[in-house]
Short mmCIF file of C-alpha atoms and ligand atoms in Angstrom, two decimals:
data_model
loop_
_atom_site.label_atom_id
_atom_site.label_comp_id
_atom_site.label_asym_id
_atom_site.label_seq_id
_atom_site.Cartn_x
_atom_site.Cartn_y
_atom_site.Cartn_z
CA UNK A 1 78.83 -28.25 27.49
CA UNK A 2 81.49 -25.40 27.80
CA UNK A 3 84.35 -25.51 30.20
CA UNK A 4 83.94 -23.88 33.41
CA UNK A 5 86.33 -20.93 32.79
CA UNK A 6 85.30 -18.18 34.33
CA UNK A 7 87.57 -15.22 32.43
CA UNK A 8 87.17 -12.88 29.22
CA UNK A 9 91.06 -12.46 27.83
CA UNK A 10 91.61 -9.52 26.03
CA UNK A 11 95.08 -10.00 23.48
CA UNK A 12 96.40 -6.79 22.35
CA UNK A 13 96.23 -4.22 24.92
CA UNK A 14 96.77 -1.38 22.71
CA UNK A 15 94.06 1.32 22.85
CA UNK A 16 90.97 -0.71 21.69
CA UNK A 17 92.08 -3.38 24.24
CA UNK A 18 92.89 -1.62 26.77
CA UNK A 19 89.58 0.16 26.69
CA UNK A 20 87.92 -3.10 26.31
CA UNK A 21 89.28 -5.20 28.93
CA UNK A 22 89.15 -2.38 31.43
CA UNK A 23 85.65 -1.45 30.14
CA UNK A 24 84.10 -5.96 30.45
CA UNK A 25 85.93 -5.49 33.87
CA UNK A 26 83.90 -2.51 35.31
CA UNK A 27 80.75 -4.32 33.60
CA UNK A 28 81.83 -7.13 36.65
CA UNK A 29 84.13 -10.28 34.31
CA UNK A 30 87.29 -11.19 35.25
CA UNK A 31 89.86 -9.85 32.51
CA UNK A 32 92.93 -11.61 31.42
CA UNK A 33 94.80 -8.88 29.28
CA UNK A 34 97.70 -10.38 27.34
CA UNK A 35 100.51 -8.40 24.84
CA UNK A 36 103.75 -9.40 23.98
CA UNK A 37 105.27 -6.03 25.05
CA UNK A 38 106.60 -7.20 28.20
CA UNK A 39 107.62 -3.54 29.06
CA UNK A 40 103.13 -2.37 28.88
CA UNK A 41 102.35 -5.21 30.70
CA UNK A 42 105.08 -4.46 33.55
CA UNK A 43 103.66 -0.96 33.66
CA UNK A 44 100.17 -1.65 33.78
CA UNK A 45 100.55 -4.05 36.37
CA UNK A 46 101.83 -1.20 38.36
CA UNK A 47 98.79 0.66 37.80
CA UNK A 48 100.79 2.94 35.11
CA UNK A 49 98.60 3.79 31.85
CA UNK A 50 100.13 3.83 28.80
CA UNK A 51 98.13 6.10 27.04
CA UNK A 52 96.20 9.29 27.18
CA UNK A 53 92.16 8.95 27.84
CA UNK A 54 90.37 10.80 30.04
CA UNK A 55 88.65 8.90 32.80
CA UNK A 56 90.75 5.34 32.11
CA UNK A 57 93.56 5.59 35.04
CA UNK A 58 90.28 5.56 37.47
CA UNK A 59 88.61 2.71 36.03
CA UNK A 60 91.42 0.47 36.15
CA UNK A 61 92.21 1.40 39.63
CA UNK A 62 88.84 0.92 40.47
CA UNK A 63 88.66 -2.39 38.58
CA UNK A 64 92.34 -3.73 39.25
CA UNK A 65 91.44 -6.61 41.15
CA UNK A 66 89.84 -8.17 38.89
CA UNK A 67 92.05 -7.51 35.58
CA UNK A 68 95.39 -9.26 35.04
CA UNK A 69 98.07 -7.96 32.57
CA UNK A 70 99.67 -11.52 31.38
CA UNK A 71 102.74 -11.93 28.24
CA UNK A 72 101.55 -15.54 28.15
CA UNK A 73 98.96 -16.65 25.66
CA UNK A 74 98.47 -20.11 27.54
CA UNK A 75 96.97 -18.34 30.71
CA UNK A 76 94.47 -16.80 28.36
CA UNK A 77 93.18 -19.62 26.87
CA UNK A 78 93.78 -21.49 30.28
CA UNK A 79 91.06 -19.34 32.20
CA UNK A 80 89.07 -17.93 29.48
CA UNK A 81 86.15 -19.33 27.21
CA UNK A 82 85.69 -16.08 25.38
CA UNK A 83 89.01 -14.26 24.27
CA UNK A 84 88.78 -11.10 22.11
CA UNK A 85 91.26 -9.88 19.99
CA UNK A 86 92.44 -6.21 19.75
CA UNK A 87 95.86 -5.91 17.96
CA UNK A 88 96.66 -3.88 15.58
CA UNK A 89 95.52 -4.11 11.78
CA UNK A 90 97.68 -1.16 10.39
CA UNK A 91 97.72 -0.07 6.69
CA UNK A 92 100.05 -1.71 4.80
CA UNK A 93 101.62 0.33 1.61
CA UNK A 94 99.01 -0.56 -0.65
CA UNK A 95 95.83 0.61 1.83
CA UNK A 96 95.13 -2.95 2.55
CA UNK A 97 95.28 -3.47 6.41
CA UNK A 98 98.02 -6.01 7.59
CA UNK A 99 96.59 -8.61 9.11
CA UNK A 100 99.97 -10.37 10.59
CA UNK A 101 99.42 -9.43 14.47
CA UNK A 102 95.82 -11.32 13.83
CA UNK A 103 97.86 -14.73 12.10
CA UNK A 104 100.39 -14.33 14.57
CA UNK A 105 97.89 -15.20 17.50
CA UNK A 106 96.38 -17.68 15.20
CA UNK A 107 99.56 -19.54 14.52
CA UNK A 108 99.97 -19.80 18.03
CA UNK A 109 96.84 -21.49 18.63
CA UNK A 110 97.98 -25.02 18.18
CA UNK A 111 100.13 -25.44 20.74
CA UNK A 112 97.55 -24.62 23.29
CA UNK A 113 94.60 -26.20 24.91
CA UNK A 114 91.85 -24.69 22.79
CA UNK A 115 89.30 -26.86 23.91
CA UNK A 116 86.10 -24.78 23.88
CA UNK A 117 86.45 -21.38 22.80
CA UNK A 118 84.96 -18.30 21.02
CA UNK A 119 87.39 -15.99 19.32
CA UNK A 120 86.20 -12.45 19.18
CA UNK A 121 87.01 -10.03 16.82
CA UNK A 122 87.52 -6.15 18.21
CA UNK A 123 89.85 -5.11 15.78
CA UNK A 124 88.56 -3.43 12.58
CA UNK A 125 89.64 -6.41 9.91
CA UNK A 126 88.27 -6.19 6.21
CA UNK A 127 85.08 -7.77 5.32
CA UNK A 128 85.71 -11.41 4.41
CA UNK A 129 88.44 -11.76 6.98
CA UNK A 130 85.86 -13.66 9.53
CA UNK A 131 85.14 -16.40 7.40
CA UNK A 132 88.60 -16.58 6.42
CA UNK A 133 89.54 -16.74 9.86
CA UNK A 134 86.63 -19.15 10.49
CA UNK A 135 88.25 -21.41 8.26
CA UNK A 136 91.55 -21.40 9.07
CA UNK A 137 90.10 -22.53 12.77
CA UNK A 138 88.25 -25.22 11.26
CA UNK A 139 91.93 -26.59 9.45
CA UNK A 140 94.14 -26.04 12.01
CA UNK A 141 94.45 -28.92 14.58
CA UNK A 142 92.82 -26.95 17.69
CA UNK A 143 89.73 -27.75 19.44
CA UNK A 144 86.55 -26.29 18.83
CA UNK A 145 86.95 -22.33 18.59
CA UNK A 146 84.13 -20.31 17.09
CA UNK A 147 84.64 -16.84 16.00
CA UNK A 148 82.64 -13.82 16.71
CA UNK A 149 82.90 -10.37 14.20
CA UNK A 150 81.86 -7.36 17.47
CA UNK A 151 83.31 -4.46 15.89
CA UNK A 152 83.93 -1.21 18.18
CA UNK A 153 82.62 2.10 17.69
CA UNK A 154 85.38 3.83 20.50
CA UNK A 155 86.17 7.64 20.19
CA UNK A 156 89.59 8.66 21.18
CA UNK A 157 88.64 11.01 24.02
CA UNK A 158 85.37 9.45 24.95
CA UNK A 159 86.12 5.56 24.46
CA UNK A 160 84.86 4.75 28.28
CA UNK A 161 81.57 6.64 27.44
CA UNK A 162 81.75 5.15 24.24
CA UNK A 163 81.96 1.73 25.24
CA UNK A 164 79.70 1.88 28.86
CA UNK A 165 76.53 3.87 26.66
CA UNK A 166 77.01 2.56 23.11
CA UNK A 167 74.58 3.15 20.35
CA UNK A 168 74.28 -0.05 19.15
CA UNK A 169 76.51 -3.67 19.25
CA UNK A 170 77.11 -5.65 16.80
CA UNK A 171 77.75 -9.28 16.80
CA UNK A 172 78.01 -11.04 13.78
CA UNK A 173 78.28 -14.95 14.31
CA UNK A 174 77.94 -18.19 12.41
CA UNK A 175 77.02 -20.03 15.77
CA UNK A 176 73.60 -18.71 17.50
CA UNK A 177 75.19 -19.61 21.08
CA UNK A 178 78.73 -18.41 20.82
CA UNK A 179 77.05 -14.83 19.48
CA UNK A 180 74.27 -15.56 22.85
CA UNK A 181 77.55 -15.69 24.67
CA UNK A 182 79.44 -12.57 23.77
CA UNK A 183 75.75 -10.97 24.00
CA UNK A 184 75.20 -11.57 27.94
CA UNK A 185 78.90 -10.13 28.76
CA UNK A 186 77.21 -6.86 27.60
CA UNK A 187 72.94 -7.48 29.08
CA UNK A 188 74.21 -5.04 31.57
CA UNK A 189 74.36 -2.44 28.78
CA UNK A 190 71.21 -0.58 27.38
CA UNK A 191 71.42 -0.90 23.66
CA UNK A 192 70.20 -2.18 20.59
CA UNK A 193 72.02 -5.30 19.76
CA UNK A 194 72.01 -6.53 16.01
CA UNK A 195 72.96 -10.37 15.75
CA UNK A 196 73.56 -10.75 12.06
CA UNK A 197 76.47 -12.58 9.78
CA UNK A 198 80.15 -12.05 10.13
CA UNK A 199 80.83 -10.30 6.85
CA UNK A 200 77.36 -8.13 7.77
CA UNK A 201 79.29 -6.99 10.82
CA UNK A 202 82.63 -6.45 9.67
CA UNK A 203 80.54 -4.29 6.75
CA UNK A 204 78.86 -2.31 9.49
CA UNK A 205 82.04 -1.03 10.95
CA UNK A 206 83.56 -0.09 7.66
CA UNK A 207 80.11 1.67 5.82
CA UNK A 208 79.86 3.57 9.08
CA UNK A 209 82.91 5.07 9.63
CA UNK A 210 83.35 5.86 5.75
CA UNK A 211 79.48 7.72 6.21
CA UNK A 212 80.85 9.69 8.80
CA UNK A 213 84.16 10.60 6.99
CA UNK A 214 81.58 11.40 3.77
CA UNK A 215 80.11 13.74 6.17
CA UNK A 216 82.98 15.60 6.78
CA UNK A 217 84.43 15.88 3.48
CA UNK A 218 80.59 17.33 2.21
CA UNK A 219 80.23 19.61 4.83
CA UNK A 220 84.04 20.71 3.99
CA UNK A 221 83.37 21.02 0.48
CA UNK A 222 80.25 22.98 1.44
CA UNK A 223 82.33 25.22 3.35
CA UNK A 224 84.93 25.70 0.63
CA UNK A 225 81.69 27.23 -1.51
CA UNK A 226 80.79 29.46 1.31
CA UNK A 227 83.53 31.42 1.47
CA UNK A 228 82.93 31.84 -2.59
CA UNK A 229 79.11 32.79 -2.13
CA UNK A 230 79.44 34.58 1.45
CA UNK A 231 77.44 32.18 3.14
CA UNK A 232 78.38 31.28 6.65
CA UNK A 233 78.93 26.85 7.10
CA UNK A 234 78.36 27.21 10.63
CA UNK A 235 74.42 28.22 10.31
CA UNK A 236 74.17 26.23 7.14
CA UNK A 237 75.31 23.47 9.40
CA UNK A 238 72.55 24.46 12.28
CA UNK A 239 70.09 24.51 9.86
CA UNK A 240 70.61 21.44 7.92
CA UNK A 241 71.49 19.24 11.35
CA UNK A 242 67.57 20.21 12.21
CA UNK A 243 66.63 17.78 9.39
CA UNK A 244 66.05 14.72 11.52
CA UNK A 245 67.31 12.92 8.07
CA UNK A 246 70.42 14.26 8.13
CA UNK A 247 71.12 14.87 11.93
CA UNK A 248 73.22 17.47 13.77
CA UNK A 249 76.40 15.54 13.89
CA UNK A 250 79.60 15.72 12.17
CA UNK A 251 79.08 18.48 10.31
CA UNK A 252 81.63 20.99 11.79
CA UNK A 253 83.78 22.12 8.94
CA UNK A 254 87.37 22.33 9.30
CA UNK A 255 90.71 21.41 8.10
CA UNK A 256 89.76 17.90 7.50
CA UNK A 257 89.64 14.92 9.60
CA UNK A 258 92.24 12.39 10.89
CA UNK A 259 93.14 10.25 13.61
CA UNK A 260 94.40 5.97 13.55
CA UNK A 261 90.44 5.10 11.69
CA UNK A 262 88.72 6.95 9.55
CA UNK A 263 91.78 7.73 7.05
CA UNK A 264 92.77 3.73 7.43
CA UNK A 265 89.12 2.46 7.28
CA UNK A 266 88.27 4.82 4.35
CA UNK A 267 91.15 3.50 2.41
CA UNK A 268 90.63 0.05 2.84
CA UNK A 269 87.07 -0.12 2.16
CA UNK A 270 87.83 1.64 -1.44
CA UNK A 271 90.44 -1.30 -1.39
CA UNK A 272 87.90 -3.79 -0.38
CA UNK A 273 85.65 -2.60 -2.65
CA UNK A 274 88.17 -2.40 -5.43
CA UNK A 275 89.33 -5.90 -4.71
CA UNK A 276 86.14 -7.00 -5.96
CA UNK A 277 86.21 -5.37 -9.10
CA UNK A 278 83.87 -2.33 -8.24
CA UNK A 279 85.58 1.48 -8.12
CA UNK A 280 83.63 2.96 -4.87
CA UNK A 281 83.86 6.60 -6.96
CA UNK A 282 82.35 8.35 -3.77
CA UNK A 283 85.10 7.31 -1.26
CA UNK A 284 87.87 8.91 -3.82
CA UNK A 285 85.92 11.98 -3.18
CA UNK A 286 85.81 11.53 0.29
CA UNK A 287 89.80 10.94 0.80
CA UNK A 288 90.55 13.59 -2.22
CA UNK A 289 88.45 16.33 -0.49
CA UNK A 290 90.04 15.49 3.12
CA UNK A 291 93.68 15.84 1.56
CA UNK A 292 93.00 18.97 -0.08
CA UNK A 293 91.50 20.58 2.68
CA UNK A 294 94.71 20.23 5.19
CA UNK A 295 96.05 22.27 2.26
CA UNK A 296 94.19 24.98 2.26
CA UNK A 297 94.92 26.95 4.78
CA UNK A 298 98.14 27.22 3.36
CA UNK A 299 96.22 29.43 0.74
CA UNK A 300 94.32 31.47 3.23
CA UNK A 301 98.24 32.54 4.71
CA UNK A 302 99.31 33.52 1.71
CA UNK A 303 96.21 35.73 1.28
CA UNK A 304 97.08 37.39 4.15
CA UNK A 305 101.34 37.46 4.09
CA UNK A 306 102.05 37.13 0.61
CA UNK A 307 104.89 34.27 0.20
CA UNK A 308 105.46 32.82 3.17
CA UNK A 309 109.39 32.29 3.20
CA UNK A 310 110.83 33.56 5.98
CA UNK A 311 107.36 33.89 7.96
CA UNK A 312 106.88 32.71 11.33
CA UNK A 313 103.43 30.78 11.55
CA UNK A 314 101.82 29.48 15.07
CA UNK A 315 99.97 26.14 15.62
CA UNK A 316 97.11 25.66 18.17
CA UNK A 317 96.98 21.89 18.40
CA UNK A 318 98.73 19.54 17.16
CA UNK A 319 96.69 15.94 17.74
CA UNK A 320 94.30 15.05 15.23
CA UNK A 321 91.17 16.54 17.74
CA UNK A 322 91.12 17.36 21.17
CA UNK A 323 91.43 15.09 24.27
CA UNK A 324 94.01 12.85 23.09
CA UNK A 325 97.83 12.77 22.63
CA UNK A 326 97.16 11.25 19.39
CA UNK A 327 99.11 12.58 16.70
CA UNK A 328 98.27 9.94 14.01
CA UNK A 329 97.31 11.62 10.13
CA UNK A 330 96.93 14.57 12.02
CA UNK A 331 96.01 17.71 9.73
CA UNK A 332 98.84 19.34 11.90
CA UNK A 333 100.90 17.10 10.06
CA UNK A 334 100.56 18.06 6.57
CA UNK A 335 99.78 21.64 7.38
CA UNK A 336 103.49 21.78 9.28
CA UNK A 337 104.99 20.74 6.44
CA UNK A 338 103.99 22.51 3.70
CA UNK A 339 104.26 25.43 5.28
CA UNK A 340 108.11 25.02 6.02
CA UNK A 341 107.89 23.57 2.45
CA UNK A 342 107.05 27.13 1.53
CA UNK A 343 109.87 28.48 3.62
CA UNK A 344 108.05 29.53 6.92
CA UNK A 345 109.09 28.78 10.36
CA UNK A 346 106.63 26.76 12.22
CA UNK A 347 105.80 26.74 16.14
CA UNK A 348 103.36 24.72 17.99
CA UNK A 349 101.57 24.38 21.41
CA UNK A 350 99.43 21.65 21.92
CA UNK A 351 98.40 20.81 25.59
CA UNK A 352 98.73 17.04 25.60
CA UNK A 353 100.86 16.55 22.91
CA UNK A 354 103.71 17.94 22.95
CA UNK A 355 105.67 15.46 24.41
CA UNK A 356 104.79 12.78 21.84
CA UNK A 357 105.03 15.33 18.45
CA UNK A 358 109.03 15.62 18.02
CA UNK A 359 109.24 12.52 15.44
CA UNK A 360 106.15 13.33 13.90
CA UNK A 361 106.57 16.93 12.98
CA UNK A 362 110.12 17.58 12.65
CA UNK A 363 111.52 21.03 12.28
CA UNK A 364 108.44 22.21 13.97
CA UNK A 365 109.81 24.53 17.28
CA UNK A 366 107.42 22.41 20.20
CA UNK A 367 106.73 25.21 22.72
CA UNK A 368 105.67 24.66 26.39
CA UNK A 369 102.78 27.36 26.72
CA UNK A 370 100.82 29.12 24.10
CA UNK A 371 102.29 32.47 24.62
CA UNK A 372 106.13 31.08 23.91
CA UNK A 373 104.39 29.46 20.31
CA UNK A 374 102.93 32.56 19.42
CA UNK A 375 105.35 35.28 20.28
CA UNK A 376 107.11 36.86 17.32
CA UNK A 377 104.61 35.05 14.90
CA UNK A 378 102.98 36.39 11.94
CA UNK A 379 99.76 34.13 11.64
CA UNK A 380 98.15 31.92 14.37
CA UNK A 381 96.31 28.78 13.00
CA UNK A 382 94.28 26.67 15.34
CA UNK A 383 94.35 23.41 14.21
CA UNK A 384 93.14 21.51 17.44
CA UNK A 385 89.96 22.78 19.02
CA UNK A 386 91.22 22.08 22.59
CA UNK A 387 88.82 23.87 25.60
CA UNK A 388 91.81 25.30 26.42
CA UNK A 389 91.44 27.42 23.05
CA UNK A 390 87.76 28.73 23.75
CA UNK A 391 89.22 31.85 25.53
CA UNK A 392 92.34 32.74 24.11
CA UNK A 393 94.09 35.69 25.54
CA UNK A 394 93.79 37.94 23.11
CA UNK A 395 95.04 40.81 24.63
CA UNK A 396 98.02 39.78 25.66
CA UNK A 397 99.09 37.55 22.30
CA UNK A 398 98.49 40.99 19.94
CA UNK A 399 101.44 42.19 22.17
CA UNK A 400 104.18 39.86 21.46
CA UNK A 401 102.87 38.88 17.72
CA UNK A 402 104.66 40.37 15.07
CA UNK A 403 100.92 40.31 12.84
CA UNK A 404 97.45 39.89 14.81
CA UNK A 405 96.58 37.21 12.12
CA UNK A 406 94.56 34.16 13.20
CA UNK A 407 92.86 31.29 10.98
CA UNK A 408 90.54 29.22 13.01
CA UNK A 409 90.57 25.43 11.49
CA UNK A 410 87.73 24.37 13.38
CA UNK A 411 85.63 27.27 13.41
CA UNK A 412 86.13 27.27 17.29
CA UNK A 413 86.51 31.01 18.26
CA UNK A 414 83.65 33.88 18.44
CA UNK A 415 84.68 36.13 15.30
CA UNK A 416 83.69 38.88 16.28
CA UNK A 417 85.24 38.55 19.69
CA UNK A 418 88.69 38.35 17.99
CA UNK A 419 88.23 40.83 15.76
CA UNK A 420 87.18 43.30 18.51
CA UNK A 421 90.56 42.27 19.94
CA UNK A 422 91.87 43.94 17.05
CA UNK A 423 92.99 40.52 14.97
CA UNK A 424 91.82 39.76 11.53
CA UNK A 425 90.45 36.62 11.61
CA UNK A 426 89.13 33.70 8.94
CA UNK A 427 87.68 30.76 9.96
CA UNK A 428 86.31 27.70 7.45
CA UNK A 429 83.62 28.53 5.36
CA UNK A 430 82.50 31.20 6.99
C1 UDX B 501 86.39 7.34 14.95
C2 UDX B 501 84.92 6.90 15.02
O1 UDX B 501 84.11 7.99 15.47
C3 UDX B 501 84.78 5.70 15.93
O2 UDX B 501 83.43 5.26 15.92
C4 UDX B 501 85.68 4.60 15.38
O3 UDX B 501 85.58 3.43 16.11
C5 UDX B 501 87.13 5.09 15.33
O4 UDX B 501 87.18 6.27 14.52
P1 UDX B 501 88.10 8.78 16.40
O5 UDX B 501 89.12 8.45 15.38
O6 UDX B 501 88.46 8.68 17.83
O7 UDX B 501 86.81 7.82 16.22
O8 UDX B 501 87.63 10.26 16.12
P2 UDX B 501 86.30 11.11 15.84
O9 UDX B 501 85.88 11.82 17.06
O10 UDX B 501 85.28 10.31 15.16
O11 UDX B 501 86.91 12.23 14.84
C6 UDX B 501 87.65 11.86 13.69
C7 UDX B 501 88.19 13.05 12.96
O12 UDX B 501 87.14 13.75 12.31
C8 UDX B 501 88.91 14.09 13.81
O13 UDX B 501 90.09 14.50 13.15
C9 UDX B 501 87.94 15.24 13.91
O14 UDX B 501 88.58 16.49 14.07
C10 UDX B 501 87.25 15.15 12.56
N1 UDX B 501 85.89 15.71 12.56
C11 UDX B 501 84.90 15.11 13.30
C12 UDX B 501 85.60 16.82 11.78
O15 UDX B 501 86.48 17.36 11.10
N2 UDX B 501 84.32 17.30 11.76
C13 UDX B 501 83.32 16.74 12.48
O16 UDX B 501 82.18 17.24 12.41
C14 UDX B 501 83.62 15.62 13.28
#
């Protein structure tokens, strides 16, 4: 029989833990959230919300009394049969994901009274890591802990929605009643729920996310032959998202994607894929095409200006998509760079950002409104296709810019709108 504990912990309480615990909370469990940055936990037992998603300040208000913020790993496995995990598995230098915040916990577990419990795995680990896990559990001197593979599918932006109306969950287990378990914390949610193997699950997460990313690289590359054939990607889009086989989604072309997953989890499932001996050609594509195309507006700039030394060139966005502060292999990124790497001067405005961009794209002049970034430019690129964005004001930006230039990234603004504004404009592919 299992202990009587009556909490879920939640260790890591970065942004996939965070979500999570305060997300099982509002679903009506007790959370025990526990990281070893004394300074998050201080603040978010304050009510204070470390990061930036829309929606998640309410929820833990509305959900505070039953969440606890802890620094102790003993009063999570004290109160808690199932405990997920949710630290960090960044990319090491080779495109493998580090795995020491996951053997840190681990190596903990001895000392503590692991009696009954199920281990669950939120983080995105490599397939194979489970039953690694699993056996590490089995030789180290704890009690019984089985371990549970329940990868997330969260959205930066719209995690909550994400998380409260997913499309599917997926619990891969070795043990039919620990995987029953982490099942009923979620009965409250309609959705298909596959029970399959560990490595099955960890698979899922990867093969989707790298699918999606394949999306946007083909649509990309279909966009780059638009612009050669005068077709328009937009429409081409429409009309192949009709196609119940291929499905509207993720097919806006652009300057390529980014964000803390899909340029991690594309790279290490061509490692895990290469660790076995087997070259996953299409995901080389994938990662090639996405590189390139943060590079190409460059191009488009020069089309217009000639060499850009000494040009001043506006950004519209600088996080990696809209609704987050995010700035993580941001296109902005790159794009910043090589551009003063061709001698421009680069502004940005980004509505959210800003305050978090300094270290990431130095040399870049951070303005506080979008009129200050684009004043005296010579080209406006939107990069970030914030709502903010939809109705720019045109009138009064022709004014102060020294060229009525503007590349859309995202294919975001009405064309012929701006051009009527008396701006020559270029979008992606169309
Ligand atoms: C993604 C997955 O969607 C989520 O399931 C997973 O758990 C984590 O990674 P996220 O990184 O928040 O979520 O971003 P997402 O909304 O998927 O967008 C990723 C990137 O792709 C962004 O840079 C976005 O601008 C770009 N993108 C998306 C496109 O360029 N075109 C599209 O059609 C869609």
């Amino acid at each position: 029989m299992r202990s009587e504990k009556k909490g879920v912990g939640v260790i890591g309480i970065g942004y996939v833990g965070l979500v999570t615990g305060t997300c099982l909370a509002e679903l009506g469990h007790h959370v025990i959230c526990m990281d070893i940055d004394a300074e998050k936990i201080a603040q978010l037992g304050e009510g204070e919300v470390p990061i930036y998603e829309p929606g998640l300040p309410e929820l833990l208000e509305k959900n505070q009394e039953r969440m606890i913020f802890t620094t102790s790993l003993e009063d999570v496995f004290e109160d808690c049969e199932i405990v997920y995990i949710a630290v960090d598995t960044p990319p090491t230098f080779t495109g493998d994901a580090d795995l020491s915040r996951v053997f840190q916990v681990m190596s903990a577990l001895p000392g503590l009274s692991t009696d009954d419990h199920i281990m669950v795995m939120k983080s995105t680990v490599p397939v194979g890591t489970g039953n690694k896990i699993s056996a590490e559990l089995a030789r180290l001197e704890t009690g019984n802990i089985d371990y549970i593979s329940n990868p997330e599918f969260l959205r930066e932006g719209s995690a909550l929605g994400d998380f409260m109306e997913p499309d599917r969950i997926v619990i891969g287990s070795r043990n039919q009643e620990a995987g029953d378990k982490v099942a009923a914390l979620y009965e409250k949610l309609e959705a298909p729920v596959v029970r399959t193997n560990i490595p099955t699950a960890e698979m899922i997460k990867y093969a989707s996310n790298a699918f999606l990313a394949t999306k946007i690289s083909f649509i990309n590359e279909i966009a780059n032959v638009c612009e050669e054939v005068g077709a328009d990607v937009t429409i081409v889009a429409d009309g192949m998202g009709l196609d119940k086989r291929i499905g509207p989604h993720f097919l806006n072309a652009g300057i390529g994607f980014g964000g803390s997953c899909f340029p991690k989890d594309v790279t290490a499932l061509k490692q895990i894929a290469g660790n076995t001996g087997y070259h996953f050609q299409l995901l080389n594509a994938v990662i090639e095409v996405n590189e390139l195309q943060k590079r190409r507006v460059v191009n488009k700039l020069r089309k217009h200006l000639g060499p850009l030394t000494d040009k001043t060139i506006a950004l519209l966005g600088l996080a990696f998509k809209p609704n987050t502060s995010d700035l993580r292999e941001a296109s902005s990124i790159v794009l910043a760079s090589r551009l003063m790497g061709d001698g421009a001067y680069v502004k940005a405005y980004d509505p959210v950002a800003i305050p978090y961009a300094a270290k990431a794209v130095r040399g870049v002049l951070l303005c506080d409104d979008l009129l200050s970034a684009v004043e005296g430019c010579d080209a406006v690129v939107l990069v970030t296709e914030w709502d903010e964005f939809a109705e720019l004001p045109l009138e009064k930006m022709k004014k102060i810019m020294n060229n009525p230039l503007i590349i859309d990234g995202r294919n975001f603004l009405d064309p012929q709108q701006v051009r009527a504004a008396g701006f020559t404009y270029e979008g992606i592919g169309r």
